[in-house]
PDB file of C-alpha atoms in Angstrom:
ATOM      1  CA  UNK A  28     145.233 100.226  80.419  1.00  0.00           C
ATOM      2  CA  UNK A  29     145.076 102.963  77.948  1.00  0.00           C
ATOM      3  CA  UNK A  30     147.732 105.291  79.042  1.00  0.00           C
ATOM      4  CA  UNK A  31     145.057 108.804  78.569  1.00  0.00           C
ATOM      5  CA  UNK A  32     142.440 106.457  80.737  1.00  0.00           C
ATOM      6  CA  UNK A  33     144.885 105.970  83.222  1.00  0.00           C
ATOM      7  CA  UNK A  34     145.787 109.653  83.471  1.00  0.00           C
ATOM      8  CA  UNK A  35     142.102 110.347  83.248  1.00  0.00           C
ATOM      9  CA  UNK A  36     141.350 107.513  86.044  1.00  0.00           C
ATOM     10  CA  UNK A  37     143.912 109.126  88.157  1.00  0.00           C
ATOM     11  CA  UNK A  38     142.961 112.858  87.971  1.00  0.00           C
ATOM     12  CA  UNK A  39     139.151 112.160  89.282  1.00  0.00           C
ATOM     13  CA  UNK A  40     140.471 110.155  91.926  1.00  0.00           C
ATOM     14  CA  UNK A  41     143.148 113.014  92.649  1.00  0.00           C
ATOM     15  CA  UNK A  42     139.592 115.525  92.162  1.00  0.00           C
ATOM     16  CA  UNK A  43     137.317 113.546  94.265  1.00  0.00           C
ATOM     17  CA  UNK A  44     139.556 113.988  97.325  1.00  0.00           C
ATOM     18  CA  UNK A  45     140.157 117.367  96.606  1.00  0.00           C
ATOM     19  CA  UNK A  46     136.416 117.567  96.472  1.00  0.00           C
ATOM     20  CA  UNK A  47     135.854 115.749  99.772  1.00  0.00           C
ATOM     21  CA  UNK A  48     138.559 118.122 101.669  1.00  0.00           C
ATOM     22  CA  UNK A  49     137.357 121.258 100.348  1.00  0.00           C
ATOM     23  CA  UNK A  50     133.848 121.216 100.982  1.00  0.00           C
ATOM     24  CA  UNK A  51     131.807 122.393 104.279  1.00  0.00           C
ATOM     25  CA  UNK A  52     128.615 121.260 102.405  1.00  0.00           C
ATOM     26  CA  UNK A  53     127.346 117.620 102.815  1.00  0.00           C
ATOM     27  CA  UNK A  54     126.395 117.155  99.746  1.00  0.00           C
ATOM     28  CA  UNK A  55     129.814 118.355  98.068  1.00  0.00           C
ATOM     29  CA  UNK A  56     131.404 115.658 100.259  1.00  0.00           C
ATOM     30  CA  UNK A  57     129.175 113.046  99.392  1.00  0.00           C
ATOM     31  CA  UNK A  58     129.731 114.088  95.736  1.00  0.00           C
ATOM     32  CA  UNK A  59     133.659 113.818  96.097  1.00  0.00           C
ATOM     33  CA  UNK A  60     133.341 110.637  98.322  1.00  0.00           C
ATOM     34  CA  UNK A  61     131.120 109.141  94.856  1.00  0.00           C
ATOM     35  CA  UNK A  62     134.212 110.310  92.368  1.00  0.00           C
ATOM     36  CA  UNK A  63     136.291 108.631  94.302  1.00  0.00           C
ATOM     37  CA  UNK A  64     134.642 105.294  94.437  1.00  0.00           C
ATOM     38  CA  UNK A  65     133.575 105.062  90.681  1.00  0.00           C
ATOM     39  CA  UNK A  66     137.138 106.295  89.821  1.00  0.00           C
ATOM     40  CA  UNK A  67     138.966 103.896  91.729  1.00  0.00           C
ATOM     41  CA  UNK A  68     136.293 100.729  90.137  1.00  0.00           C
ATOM     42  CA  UNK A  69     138.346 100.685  86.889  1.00  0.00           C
ATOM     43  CA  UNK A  70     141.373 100.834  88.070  1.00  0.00           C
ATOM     44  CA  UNK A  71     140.626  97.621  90.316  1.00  0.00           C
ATOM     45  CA  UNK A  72     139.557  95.693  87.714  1.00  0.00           C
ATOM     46  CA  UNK A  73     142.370  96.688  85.301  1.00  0.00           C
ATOM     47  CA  UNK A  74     143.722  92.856  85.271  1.00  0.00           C
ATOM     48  CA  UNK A  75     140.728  90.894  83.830  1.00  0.00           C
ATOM     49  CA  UNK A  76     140.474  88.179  86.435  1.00  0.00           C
ATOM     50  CA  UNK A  77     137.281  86.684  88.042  1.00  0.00           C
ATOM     51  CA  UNK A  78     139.319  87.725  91.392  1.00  0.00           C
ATOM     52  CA  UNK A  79     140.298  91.462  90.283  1.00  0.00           C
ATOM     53  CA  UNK A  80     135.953  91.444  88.910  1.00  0.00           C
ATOM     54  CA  UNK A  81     134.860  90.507  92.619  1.00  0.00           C
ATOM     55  CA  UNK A  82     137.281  92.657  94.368  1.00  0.00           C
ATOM     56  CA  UNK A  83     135.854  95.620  92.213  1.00  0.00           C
ATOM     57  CA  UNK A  84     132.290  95.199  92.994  1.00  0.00           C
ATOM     58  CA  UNK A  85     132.960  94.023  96.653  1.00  0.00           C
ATOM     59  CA  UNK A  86     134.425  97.438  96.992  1.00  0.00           C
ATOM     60  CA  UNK A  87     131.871  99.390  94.903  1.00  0.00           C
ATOM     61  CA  UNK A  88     128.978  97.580  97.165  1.00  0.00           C
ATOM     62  CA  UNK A  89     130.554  98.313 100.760  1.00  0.00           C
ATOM     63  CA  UNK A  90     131.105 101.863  99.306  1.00  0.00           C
ATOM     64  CA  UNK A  91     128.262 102.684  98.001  1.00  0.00           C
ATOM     65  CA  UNK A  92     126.600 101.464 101.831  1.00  0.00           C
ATOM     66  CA  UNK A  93     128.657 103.381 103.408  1.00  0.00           C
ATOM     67  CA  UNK A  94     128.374 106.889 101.191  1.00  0.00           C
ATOM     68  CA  UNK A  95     124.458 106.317 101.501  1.00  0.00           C
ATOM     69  CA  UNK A  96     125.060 105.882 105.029  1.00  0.00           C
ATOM     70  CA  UNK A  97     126.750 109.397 105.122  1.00  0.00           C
ATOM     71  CA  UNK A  98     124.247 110.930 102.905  1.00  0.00           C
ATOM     72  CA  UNK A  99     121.594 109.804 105.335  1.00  0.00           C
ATOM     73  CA  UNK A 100     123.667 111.598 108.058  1.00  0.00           C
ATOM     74  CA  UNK A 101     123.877 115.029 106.416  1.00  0.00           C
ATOM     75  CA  UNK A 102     119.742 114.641 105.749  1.00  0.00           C
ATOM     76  CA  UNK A 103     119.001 113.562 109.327  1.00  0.00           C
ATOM     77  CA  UNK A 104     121.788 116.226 110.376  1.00  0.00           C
ATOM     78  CA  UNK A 105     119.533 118.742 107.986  1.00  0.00           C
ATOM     79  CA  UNK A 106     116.485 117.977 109.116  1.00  0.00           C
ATOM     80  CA  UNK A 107     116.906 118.535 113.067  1.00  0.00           C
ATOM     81  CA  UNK A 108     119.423 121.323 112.544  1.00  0.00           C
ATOM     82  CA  UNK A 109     118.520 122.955 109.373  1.00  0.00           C
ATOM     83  CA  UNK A 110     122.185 123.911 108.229  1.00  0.00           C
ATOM     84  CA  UNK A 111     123.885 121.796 105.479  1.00  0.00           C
ATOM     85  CA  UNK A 112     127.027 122.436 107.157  1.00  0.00           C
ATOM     86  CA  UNK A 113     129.762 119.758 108.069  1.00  0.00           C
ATOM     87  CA  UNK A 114     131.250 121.680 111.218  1.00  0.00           C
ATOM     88  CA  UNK A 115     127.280 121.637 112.936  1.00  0.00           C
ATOM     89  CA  UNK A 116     126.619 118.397 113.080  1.00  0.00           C
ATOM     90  CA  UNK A 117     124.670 118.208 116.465  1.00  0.00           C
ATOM     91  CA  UNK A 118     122.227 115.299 116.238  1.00  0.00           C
ATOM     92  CA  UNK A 119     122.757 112.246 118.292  1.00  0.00           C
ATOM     93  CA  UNK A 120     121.848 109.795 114.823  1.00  0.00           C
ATOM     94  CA  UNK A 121     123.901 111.676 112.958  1.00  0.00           C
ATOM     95  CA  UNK A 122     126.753 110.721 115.212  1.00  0.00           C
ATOM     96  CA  UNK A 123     126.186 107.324 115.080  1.00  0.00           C
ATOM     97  CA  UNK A 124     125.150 107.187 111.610  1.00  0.00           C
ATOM     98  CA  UNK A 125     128.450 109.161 110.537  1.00  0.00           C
ATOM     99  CA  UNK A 126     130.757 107.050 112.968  1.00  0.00           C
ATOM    100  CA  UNK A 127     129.417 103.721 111.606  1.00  0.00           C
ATOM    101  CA  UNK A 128     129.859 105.375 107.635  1.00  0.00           C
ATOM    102  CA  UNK A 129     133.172 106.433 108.032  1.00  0.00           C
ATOM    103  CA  UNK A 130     134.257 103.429 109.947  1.00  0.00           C
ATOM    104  CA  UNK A 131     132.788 101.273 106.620  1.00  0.00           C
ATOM    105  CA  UNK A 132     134.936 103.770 104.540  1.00  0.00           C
ATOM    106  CA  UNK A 133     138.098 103.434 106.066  1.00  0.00           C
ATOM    107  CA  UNK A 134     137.794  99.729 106.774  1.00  0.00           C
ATOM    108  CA  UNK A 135     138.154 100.070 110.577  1.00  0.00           C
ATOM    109  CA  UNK A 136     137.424  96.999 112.815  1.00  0.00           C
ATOM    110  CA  UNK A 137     133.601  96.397 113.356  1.00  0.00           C
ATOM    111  CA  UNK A 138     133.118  96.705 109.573  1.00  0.00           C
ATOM    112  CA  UNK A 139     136.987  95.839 107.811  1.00  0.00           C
ATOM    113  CA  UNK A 140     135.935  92.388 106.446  1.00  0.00           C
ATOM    114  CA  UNK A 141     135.699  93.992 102.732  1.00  0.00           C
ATOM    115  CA  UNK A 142     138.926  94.981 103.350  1.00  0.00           C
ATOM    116  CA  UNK A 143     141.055  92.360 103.021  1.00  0.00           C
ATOM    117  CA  UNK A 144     139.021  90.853 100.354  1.00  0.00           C
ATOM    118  CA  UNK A 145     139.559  93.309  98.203  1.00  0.00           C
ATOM    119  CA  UNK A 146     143.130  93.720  98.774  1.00  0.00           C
ATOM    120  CA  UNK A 147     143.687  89.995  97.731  1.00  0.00           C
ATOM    121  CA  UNK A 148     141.861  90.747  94.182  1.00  0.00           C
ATOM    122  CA  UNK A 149     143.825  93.675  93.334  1.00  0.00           C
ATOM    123  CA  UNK A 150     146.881  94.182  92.014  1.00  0.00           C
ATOM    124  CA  UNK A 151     149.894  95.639  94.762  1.00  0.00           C
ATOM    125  CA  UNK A 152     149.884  99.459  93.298  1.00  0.00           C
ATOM    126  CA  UNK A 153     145.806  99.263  93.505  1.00  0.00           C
ATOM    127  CA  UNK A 154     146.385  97.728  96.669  1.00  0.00           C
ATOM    128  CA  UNK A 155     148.624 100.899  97.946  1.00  0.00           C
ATOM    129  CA  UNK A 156     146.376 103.229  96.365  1.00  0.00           C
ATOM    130  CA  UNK A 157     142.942 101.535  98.556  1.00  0.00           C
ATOM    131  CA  UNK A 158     145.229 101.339 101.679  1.00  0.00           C
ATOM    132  CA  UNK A 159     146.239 105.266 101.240  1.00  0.00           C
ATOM    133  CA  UNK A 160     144.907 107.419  99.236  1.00  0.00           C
ATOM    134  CA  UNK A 161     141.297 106.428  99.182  1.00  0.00           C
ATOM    135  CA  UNK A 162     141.400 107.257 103.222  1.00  0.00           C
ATOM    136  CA  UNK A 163     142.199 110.568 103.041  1.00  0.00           C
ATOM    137  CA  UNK A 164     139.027 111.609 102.322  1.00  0.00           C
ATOM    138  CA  UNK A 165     137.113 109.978 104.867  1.00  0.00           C
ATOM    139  CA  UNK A 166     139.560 111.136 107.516  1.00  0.00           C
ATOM    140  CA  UNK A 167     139.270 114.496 106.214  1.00  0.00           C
ATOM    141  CA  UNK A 168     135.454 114.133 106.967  1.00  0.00           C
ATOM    142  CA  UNK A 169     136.958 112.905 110.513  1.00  0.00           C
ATOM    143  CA  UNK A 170     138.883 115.702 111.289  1.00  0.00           C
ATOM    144  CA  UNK A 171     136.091 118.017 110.164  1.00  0.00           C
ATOM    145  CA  UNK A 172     133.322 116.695 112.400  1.00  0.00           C
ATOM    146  CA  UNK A 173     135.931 115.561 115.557  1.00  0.00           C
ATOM    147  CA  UNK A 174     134.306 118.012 117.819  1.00  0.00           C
ATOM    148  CA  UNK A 175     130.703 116.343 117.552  1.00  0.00           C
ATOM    149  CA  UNK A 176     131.986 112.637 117.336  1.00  0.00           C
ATOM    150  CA  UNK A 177     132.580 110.154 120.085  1.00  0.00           C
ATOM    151  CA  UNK A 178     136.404 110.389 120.689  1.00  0.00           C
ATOM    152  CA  UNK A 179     136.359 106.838 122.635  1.00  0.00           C
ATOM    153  CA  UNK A 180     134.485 104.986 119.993  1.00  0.00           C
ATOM    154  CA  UNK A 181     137.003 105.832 117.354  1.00  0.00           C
ATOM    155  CA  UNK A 182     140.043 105.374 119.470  1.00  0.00           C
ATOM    156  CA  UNK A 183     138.760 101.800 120.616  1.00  0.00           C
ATOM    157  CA  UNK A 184     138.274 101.035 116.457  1.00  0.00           C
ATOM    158  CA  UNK A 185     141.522 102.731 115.926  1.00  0.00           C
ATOM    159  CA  UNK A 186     143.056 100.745 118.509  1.00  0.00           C
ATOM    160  CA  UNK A 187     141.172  97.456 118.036  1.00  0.00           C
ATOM    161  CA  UNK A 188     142.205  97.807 114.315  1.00  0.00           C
ATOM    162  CA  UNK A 189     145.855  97.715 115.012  1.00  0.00           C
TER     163      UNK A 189
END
């Protein structure tokens, strides 16, 4: 790859975590969550290889589910609560909704079967880069929202995932 696409690749994926972390608005979440996905597509595919292809849209699909999936959230969230807000999320759907999203994002055990899929069609730095950097974001949202989630449910993934 290019060496200025690379850097450019790598500075919206570096932006749409900053995004995600920075943000007590839904929708500037969501937004950050979205950089990150379609900034982390070319770099998957970088090796042009049916396997490095399906591993790139295998990822784009099961992220794309799971960022509507949080979108849905935040309107469901909005619509019972009126506030836009990440720290008031107080609707039972939203809960579930969010749990279920962020568990798709992170790969964690009821929905991880993209997971090593797409590790398998990627090269070993992508691979590092899926396994690390493209979770802080969703654990940000995690920590952000901790007081309205269901502490069991995500230690039993977090445990059944080890």
């Amino acid at each position: 790859m290019n060496p200025t696409i690379s850097m450019i690749m790598f500075s919206s994926l570096a932006a749409g975590t900053i995004i995600t972390m920075t943000s007590y608005h839904w929708l500037l979440a969501w937004i950050g969550l979205e950089i990150n996905t379609l900034s982390i597509i070319p770099i998957i595919s970088t090796t042009h290889h049916p396997r490095s292809t399906e591993a790139a849209t295998k990822y784009f699909l099961t992220q794309a589910a799971a960022s509507a999936l949080i979108l849905f959230s935040s309107m469901v969230n909005a619509w019972e609560t009126g506030t836009w807000d990440i720290t008031q999320l107080s609707s039972m759907p939203s809960h579930v909704l969010l749990t279920a999203a962020l568990a798709m994002k992170l790969g964690l055990v009821p929905m991880h079967f993209w997971l090593p899929e797409v590790l398998q069609g990627s090269t070993l730095m992508t691979a590092l880069i899926i396994t690390t950097w493209q979770k802080l974001a969703p654990m940000t949202l995690i920590y952000l929202t901790i007081n309205s989630l269901s502490t069991t449910i995500l230690l039993l993934m977090g445990l059944t995932s080890t």
